[in-house]
XYZ file of C-alpha atoms in Angstrom:
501
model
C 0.339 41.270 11.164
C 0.001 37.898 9.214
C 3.088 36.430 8.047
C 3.774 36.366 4.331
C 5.974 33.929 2.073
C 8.138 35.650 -0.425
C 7.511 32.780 -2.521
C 4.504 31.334 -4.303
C 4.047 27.849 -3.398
C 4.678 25.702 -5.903
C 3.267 22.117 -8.043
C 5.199 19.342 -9.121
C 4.205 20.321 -12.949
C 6.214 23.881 -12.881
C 9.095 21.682 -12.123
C 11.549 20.060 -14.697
C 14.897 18.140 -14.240
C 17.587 18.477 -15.964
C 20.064 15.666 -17.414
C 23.175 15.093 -15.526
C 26.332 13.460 -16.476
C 25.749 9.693 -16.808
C 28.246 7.059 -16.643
C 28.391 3.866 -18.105
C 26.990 2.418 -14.680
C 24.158 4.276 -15.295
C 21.560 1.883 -16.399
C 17.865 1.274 -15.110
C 19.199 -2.586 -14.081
C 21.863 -0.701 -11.558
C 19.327 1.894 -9.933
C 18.441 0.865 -6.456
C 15.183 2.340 -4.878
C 15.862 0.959 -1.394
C 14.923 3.566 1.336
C 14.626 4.067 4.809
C 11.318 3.801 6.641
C 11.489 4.764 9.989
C 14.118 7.635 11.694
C 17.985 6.225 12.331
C 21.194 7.539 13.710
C 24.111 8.529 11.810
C 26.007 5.272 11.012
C 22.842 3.235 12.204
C 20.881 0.833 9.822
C 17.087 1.345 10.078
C 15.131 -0.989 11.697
C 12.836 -0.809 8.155
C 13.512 -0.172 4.872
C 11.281 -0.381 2.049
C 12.705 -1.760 -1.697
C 10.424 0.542 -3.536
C 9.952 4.282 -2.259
C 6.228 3.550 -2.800
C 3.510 3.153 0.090
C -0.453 3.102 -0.246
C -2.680 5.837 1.169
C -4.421 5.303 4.616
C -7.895 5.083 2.684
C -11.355 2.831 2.620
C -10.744 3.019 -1.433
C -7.219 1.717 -1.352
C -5.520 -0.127 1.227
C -7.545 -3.113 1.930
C -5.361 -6.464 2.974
C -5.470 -7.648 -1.279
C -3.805 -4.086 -1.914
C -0.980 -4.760 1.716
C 0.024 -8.350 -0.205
C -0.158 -7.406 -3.735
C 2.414 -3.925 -2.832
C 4.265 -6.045 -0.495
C 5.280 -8.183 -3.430
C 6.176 -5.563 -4.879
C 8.552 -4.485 -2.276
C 6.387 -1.243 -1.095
C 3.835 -0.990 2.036
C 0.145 -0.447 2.192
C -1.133 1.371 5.613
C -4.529 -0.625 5.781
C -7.038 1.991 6.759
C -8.037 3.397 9.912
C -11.557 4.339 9.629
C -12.727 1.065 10.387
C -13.862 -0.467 13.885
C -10.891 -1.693 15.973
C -11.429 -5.521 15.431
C -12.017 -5.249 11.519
C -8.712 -3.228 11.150
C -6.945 -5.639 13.219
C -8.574 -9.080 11.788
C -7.166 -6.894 8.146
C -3.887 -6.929 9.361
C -3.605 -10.670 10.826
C -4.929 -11.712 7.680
C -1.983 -10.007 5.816
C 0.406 -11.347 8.291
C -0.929 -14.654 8.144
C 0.239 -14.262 4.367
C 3.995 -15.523 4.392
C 5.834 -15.599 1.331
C 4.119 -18.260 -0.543
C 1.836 -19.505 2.213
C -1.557 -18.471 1.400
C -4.603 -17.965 3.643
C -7.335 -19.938 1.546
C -9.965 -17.532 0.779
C -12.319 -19.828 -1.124
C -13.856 -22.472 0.733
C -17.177 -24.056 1.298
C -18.812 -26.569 3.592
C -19.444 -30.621 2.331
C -23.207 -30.160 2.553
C -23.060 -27.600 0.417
C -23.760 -28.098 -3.535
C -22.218 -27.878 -7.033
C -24.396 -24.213 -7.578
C -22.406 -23.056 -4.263
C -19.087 -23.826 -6.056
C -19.792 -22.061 -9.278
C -21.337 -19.065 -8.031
C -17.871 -19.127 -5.266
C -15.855 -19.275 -8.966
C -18.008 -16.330 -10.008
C -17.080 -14.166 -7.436
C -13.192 -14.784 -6.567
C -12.187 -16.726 -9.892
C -10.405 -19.116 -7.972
C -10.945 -22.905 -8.803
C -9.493 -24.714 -6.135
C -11.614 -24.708 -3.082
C -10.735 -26.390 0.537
C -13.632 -27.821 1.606
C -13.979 -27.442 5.787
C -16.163 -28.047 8.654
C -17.845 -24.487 8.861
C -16.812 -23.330 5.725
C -14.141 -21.107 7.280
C -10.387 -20.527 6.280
C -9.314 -21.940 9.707
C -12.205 -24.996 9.931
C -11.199 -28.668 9.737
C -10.479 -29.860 6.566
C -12.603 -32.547 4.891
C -10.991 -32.116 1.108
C -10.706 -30.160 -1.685
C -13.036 -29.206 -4.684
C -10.691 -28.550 -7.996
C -12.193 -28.028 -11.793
C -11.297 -31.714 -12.237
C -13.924 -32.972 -9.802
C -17.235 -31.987 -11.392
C -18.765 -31.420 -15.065
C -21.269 -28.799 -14.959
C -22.872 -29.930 -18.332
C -23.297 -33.724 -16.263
C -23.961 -33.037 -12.558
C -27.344 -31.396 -11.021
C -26.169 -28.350 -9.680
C -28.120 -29.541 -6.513
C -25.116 -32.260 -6.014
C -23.632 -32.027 -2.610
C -19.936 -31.270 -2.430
C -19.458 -33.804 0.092
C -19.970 -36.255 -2.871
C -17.655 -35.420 -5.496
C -14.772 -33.567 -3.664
C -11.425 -35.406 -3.116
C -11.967 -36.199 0.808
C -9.071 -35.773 3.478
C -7.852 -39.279 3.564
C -7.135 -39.499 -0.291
C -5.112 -35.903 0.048
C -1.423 -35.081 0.223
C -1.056 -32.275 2.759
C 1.560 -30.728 5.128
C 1.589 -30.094 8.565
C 2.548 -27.105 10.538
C 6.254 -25.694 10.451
C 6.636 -26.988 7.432
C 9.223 -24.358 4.918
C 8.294 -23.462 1.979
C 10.952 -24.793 -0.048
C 9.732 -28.440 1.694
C 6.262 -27.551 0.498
C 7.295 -27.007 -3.178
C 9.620 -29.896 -3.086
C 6.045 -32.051 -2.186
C 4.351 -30.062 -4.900
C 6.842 -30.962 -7.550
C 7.547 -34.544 -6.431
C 3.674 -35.272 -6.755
C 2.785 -33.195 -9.405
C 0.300 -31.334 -7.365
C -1.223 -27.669 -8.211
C -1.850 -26.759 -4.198
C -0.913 -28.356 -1.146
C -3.230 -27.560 2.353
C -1.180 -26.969 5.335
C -2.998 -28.053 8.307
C -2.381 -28.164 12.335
C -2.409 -31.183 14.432
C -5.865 -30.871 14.762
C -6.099 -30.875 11.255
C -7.465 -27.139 10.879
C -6.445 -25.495 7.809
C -3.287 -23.485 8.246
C -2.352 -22.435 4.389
C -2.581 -23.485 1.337
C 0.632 -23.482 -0.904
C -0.015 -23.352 -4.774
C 2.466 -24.719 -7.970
C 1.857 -20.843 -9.620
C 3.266 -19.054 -6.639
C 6.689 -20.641 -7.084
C 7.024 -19.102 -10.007
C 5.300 -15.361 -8.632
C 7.522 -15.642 -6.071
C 10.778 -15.949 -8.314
C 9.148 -13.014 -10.162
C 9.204 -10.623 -7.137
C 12.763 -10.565 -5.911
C 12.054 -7.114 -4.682
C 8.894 -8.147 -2.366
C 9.269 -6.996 1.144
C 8.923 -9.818 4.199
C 9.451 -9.130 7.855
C 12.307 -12.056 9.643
C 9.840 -14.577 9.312
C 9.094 -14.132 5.968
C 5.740 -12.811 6.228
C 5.121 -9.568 4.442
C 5.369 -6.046 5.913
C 1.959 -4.330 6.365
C 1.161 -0.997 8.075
C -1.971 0.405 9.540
C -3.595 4.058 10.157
C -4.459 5.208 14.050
C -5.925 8.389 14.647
C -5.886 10.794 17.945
C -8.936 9.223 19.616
C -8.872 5.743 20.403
C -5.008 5.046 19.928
C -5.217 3.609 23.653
C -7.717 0.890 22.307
C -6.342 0.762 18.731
C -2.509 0.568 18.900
C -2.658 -2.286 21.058
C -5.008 -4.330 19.017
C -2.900 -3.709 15.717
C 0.379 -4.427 17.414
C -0.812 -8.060 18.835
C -1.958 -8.478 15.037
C 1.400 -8.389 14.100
C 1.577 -4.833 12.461
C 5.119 -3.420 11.053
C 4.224 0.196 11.157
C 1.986 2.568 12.212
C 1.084 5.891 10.552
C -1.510 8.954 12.556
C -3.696 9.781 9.714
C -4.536 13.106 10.071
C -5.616 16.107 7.608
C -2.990 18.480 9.583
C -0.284 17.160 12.326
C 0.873 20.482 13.613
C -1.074 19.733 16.933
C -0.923 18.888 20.659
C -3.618 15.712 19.012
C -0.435 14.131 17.591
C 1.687 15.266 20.458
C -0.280 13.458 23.241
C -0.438 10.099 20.775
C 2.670 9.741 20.041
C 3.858 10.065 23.786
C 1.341 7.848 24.633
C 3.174 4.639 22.572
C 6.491 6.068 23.630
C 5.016 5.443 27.383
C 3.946 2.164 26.770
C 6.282 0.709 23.953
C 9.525 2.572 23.685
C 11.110 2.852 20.197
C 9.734 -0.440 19.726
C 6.466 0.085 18.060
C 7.330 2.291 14.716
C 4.798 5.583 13.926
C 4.509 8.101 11.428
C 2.841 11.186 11.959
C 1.545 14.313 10.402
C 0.940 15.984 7.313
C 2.710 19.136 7.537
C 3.438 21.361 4.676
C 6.471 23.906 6.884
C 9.649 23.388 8.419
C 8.020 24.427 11.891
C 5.458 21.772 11.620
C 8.622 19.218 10.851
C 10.307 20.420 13.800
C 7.429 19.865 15.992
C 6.481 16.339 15.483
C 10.309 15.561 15.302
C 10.610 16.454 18.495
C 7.758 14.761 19.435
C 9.283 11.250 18.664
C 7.730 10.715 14.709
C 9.640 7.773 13.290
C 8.495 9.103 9.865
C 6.531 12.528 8.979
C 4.456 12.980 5.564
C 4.069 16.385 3.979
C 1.281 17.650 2.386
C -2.332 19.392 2.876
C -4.672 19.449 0.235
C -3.136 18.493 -2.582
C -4.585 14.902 -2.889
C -6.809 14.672 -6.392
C -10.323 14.116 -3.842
C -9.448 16.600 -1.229
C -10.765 19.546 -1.054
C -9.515 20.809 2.049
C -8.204 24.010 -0.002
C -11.243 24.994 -1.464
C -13.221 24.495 1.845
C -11.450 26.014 4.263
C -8.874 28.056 2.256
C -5.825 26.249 4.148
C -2.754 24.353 2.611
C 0.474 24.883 0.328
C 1.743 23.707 -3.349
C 3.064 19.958 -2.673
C 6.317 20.640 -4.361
C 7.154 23.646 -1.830
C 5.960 22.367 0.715
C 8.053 18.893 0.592
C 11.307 21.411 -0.276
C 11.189 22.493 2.955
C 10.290 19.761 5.091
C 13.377 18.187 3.488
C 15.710 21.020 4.080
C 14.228 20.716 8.176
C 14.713 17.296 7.728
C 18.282 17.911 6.708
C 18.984 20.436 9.019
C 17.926 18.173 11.797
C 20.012 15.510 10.678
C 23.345 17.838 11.055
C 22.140 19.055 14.267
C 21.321 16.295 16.135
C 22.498 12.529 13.959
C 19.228 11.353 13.464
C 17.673 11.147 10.060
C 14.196 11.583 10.175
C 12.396 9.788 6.479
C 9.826 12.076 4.717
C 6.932 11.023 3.000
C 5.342 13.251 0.491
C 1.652 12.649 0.562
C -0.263 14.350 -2.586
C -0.026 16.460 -6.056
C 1.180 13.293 -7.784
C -0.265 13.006 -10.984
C 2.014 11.881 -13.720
C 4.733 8.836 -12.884
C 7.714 12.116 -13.329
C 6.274 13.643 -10.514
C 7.482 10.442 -8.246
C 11.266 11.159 -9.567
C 11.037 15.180 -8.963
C 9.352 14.217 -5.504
C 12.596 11.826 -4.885
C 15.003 14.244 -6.499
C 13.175 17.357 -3.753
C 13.684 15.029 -0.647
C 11.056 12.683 0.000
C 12.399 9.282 0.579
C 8.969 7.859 -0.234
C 5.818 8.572 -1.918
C 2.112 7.939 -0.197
C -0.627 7.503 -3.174
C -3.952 7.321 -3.316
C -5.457 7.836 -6.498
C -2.738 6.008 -8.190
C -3.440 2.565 -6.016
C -7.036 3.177 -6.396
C -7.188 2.335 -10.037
C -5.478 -1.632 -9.789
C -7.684 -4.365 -9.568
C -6.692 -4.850 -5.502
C -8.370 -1.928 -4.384
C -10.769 -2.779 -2.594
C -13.771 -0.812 -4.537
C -16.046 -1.617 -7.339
C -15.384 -1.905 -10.803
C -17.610 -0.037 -12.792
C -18.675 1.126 -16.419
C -19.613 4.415 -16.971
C -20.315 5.912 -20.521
C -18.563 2.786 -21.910
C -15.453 2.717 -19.843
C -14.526 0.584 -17.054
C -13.830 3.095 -14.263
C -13.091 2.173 -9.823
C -14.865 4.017 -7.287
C -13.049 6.538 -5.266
C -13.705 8.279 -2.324
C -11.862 10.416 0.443
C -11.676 9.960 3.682
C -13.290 13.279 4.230
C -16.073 13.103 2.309
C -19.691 11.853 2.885
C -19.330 8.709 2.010
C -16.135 7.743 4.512
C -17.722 9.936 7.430
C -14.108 9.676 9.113
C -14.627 12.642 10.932
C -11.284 11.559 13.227
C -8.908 12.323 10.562
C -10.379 16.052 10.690
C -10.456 15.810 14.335
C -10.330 19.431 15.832
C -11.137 18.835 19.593
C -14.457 18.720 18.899
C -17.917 17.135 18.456
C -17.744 13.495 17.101
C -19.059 13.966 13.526
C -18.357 15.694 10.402
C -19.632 18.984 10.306
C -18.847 19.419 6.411
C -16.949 17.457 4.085
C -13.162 17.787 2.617
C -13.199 15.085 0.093
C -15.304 14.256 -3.213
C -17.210 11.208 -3.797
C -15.821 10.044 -7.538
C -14.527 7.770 -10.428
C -10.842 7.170 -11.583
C -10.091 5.060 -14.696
C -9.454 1.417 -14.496
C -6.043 0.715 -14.740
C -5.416 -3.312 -14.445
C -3.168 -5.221 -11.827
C -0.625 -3.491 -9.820
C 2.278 -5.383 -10.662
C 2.013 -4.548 -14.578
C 1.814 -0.265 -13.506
C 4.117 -0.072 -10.693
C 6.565 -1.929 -12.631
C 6.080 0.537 -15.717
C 6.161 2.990 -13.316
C 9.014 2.922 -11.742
C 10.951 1.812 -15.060
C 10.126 5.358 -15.353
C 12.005 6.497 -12.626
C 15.026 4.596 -13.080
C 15.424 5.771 -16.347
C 14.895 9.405 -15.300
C 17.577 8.837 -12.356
C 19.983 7.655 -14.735
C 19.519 10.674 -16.753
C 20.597 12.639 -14.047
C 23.342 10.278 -13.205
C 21.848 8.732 -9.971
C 22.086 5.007 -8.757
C 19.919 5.687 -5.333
C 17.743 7.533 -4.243
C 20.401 9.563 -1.903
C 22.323 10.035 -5.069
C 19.549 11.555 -6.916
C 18.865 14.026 -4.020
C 22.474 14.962 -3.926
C 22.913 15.294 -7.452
C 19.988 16.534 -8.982
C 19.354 19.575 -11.250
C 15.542 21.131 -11.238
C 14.501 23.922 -12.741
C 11.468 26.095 -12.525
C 9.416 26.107 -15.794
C 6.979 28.365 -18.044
C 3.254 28.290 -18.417
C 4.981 27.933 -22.279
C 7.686 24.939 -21.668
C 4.630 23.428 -20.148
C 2.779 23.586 -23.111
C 6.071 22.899 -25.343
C 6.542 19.498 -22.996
C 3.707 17.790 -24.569
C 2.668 16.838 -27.964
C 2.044 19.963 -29.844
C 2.195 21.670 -33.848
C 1.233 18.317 -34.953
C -2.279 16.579 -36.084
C -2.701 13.432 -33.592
C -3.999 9.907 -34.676
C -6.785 8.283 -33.364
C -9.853 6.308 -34.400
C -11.985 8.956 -34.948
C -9.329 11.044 -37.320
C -7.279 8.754 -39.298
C -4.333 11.009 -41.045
C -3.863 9.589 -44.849
């Protein structure tokens, strides 16, 4: 006979917290949102932590390598997607890695025998002005000099004009070489009242290029998340087919963490993959695995060797896992009892085990109640894929800007490995929608409102960390009619189309 839960499972929305004591420590400026990455012993530091409890979903229509820096410097991780060849994921990460913490890999550039059109319609398309002008036209070519708004007038130049002609050449530059830190490279910027300065090799290959405005971004982000030599943190997504071929090539890129991005990790799939990087790296190369939605399936990949284990099975907003194949559990009950494995594993055995909860987020409370149920981070998709550094298109549809967005399992990704059942290499039918999410801005501006959000909340309940707010939170379960009572209701609502007099 089947086995039945007592309980329904349960959403995030038929959940409510409610207000704790709160001292007069208990502001949003003293709330720390530091957490644990990757699984420690009792007493042990981890060997990552993340300043935010926020990471990026493992998706073609979210974690790109503008999404990894942009959520770096914010102190989170992106997990640059998977369904890609080997090479292109790898090149994504490098690329990220090559980022250090003010040390930019020049993405605009253009060759000298190029002309003036080239430059504007390279404007067009990244919006950058300054432009390092190289050999092949490359980020990594020798370079020749650099094109700035100051060096041609569009309304007194044929756009035919070869760069070569009005760009500031090499020997009239001020540049850096190789090694050089970056407080060095602002002290040069400053001293010379420069807006960028190239880095370059003894070969005189572009390296970096160092701009006067990220001085001041950098300031801005004191929360933004750099590995020891101060490049930022970036993970990637494997699968359970080619890790032999793929875990190598992300590793020599440089990558922090690694995450099996699966539909459902209760499997021998996960089992095999995992033992395979124990084999060959030890504890030193870091892997998440799942999604489970049970204590059982917790257990399992724990014992396995997970570093980090996300919960959750169709409850992402363009999976439809659920409907198709009628398999799955409410987010909220299922993360309740992955943490309470999670916890019971800790007492049993020292080693704390960090939870993701991946899904069923929809408003920014539900990242607080996920918090305040266990996780000690939250994987989102939908959310990320609304910011300007997604990777998709910006779009207008009946008047609104909108992003594209896609999952993983639906026609348009084809990544039939992250449904991988032991079968045939395709997708025999899909598990994600094809679809549009409104446009939402930059990342910074909504991860900072965001979590302002969920500091506030944890002060409510009287919680300075995340470990606090698990220990000392109050939920309750609410009606279909505090649901309704919760939002704006008895009253007549302004907008432009009913103005109240």
């Amino acid at each position: 006979m089947a086995y039945y839960f007592d309980e329904p499972s349960r959403t995030f929305s038929e959940y409510l917290l409610v207000p704790g004591y709160s001292s007069a420590q208990c502001i949003p400026a003293n709330v720390s949102l530091k957490t644990p990455v990757v699984k420690y012993r009792k007493g042990e530091e981890p060997a990552l932590t993340m300043n935010i409890p926020m990471v990026s979903a493992i998706m073609q229509a979210v974690s790109g390598e503008k999404m990894a820096v942009a959520l770096a410097q914010q102190g989170g991780i992106s997990f640059i997607y998977g369904s890609q060849s080997i090479a292109d994921e790898a090149a994504m990460v490098a690329r990220v890695k090559s980022c250090k913490a003010g040390f930019v890999r020049s993405d605009s550039n253009i060759r000298p025998d190029q002309t003036m059109a080239d430059i504007l319609e390279l404007k067009a398309r990244t919006g950058h002005s300054t432009m390092a002008v190289t050999d092949d036209g490359t980020a990594e070519g020798k370079l020749l000099g650099i094109v700035t708004g100051r060096d041609y007038r569009v309304t007194r130049m044929d756009p035919a004009t070869k760069v070569e002609t009005f760009m500031t050449p090499f020997d009239k530059l001020i540049y850096a070489k190789e090694g050089v830190t970056l407080k060095e490279a602002n002290n040069i910027i400053w001293d010379h009242k420069l807006n960028s300065l190239p880095v370059i090799d003894d070969n005189q290959r572009l390296l970096y290029m160092v701009f006067r405005k990220d001085y001041d971004s950098h300031k801005e982000n004191p929360l933004e998340l750099l590995d020891s030599h101060k490049r930022y943190v970036v993970g990637a997504g494997i699968n359970t087919r080619d890790y032999a071929e793929r875990v190598p090539a992300l590793v020599e890129a440089g990558v922090d963490v690694l995450c099996i991005d699966s539909s459902e990790g209760f499997s021998e799939w996960q089992k095999m993959t995992i033992e395979w990087i124990r084999g060959r790296y030890g504890d030193s190369v870091k892997v998440g695995a799942g999604n489970v939605v049970d204590r059982e399936g917790f257990r399992f990949l724990a014992e396995c060797g997970a570093d980090f284990i996300k919960v959750g099975i169709g409850g992402g907003s363009i999976c439809i896992t659920r409907e198709q194949k009628g398999i799955g559990r409410g987010q909220a009950t299922a993360l309740i009892e992955v943490a309470a494995a999670r916890d019971e594993y800790f007492r049993e055995t020292g080693v704390y085990i960090p939870v993701c909860s991946d899904g069923g987020i929809v408003h920014d409370y539900h990242v607080t109640l996920a918090l305040a149920m266990g996780a000690d981070f939250i994987m989102l998709g939908r959310y990320f894929s609304r910011f300007d550094e997604s990777p998709t298109n910006k779009v207008t549809i009946g008047g609104s800007y909108m992003k594209e967005y896609w999952g993983e399992g639906s026609a348009r990704a084809r990544n039939w490995q992250r449904y991988d059942m032991g079968g045939d290499s395709k997708l025999s039918f899909v598990e994600g929608v094809d679809s549009y999410v409104p446009y939402a801005g930059s990342l910074k501006d909504n991860v900072g409102m965001t979590l302002s959000k969920v500091r506030s909340t944890m002060c409510n309940c009287g919680a300075l960390s995340i470990p606090e707010l698990q220990k000392n939170a109050k939920i309750t379960l609410v009606s279909a009619t505090s649901i309704v009572e919760g939002g704006a209701h008895d009253v007549v609502l302004k907008d432009s189309n009913n103005t109240v007099k």
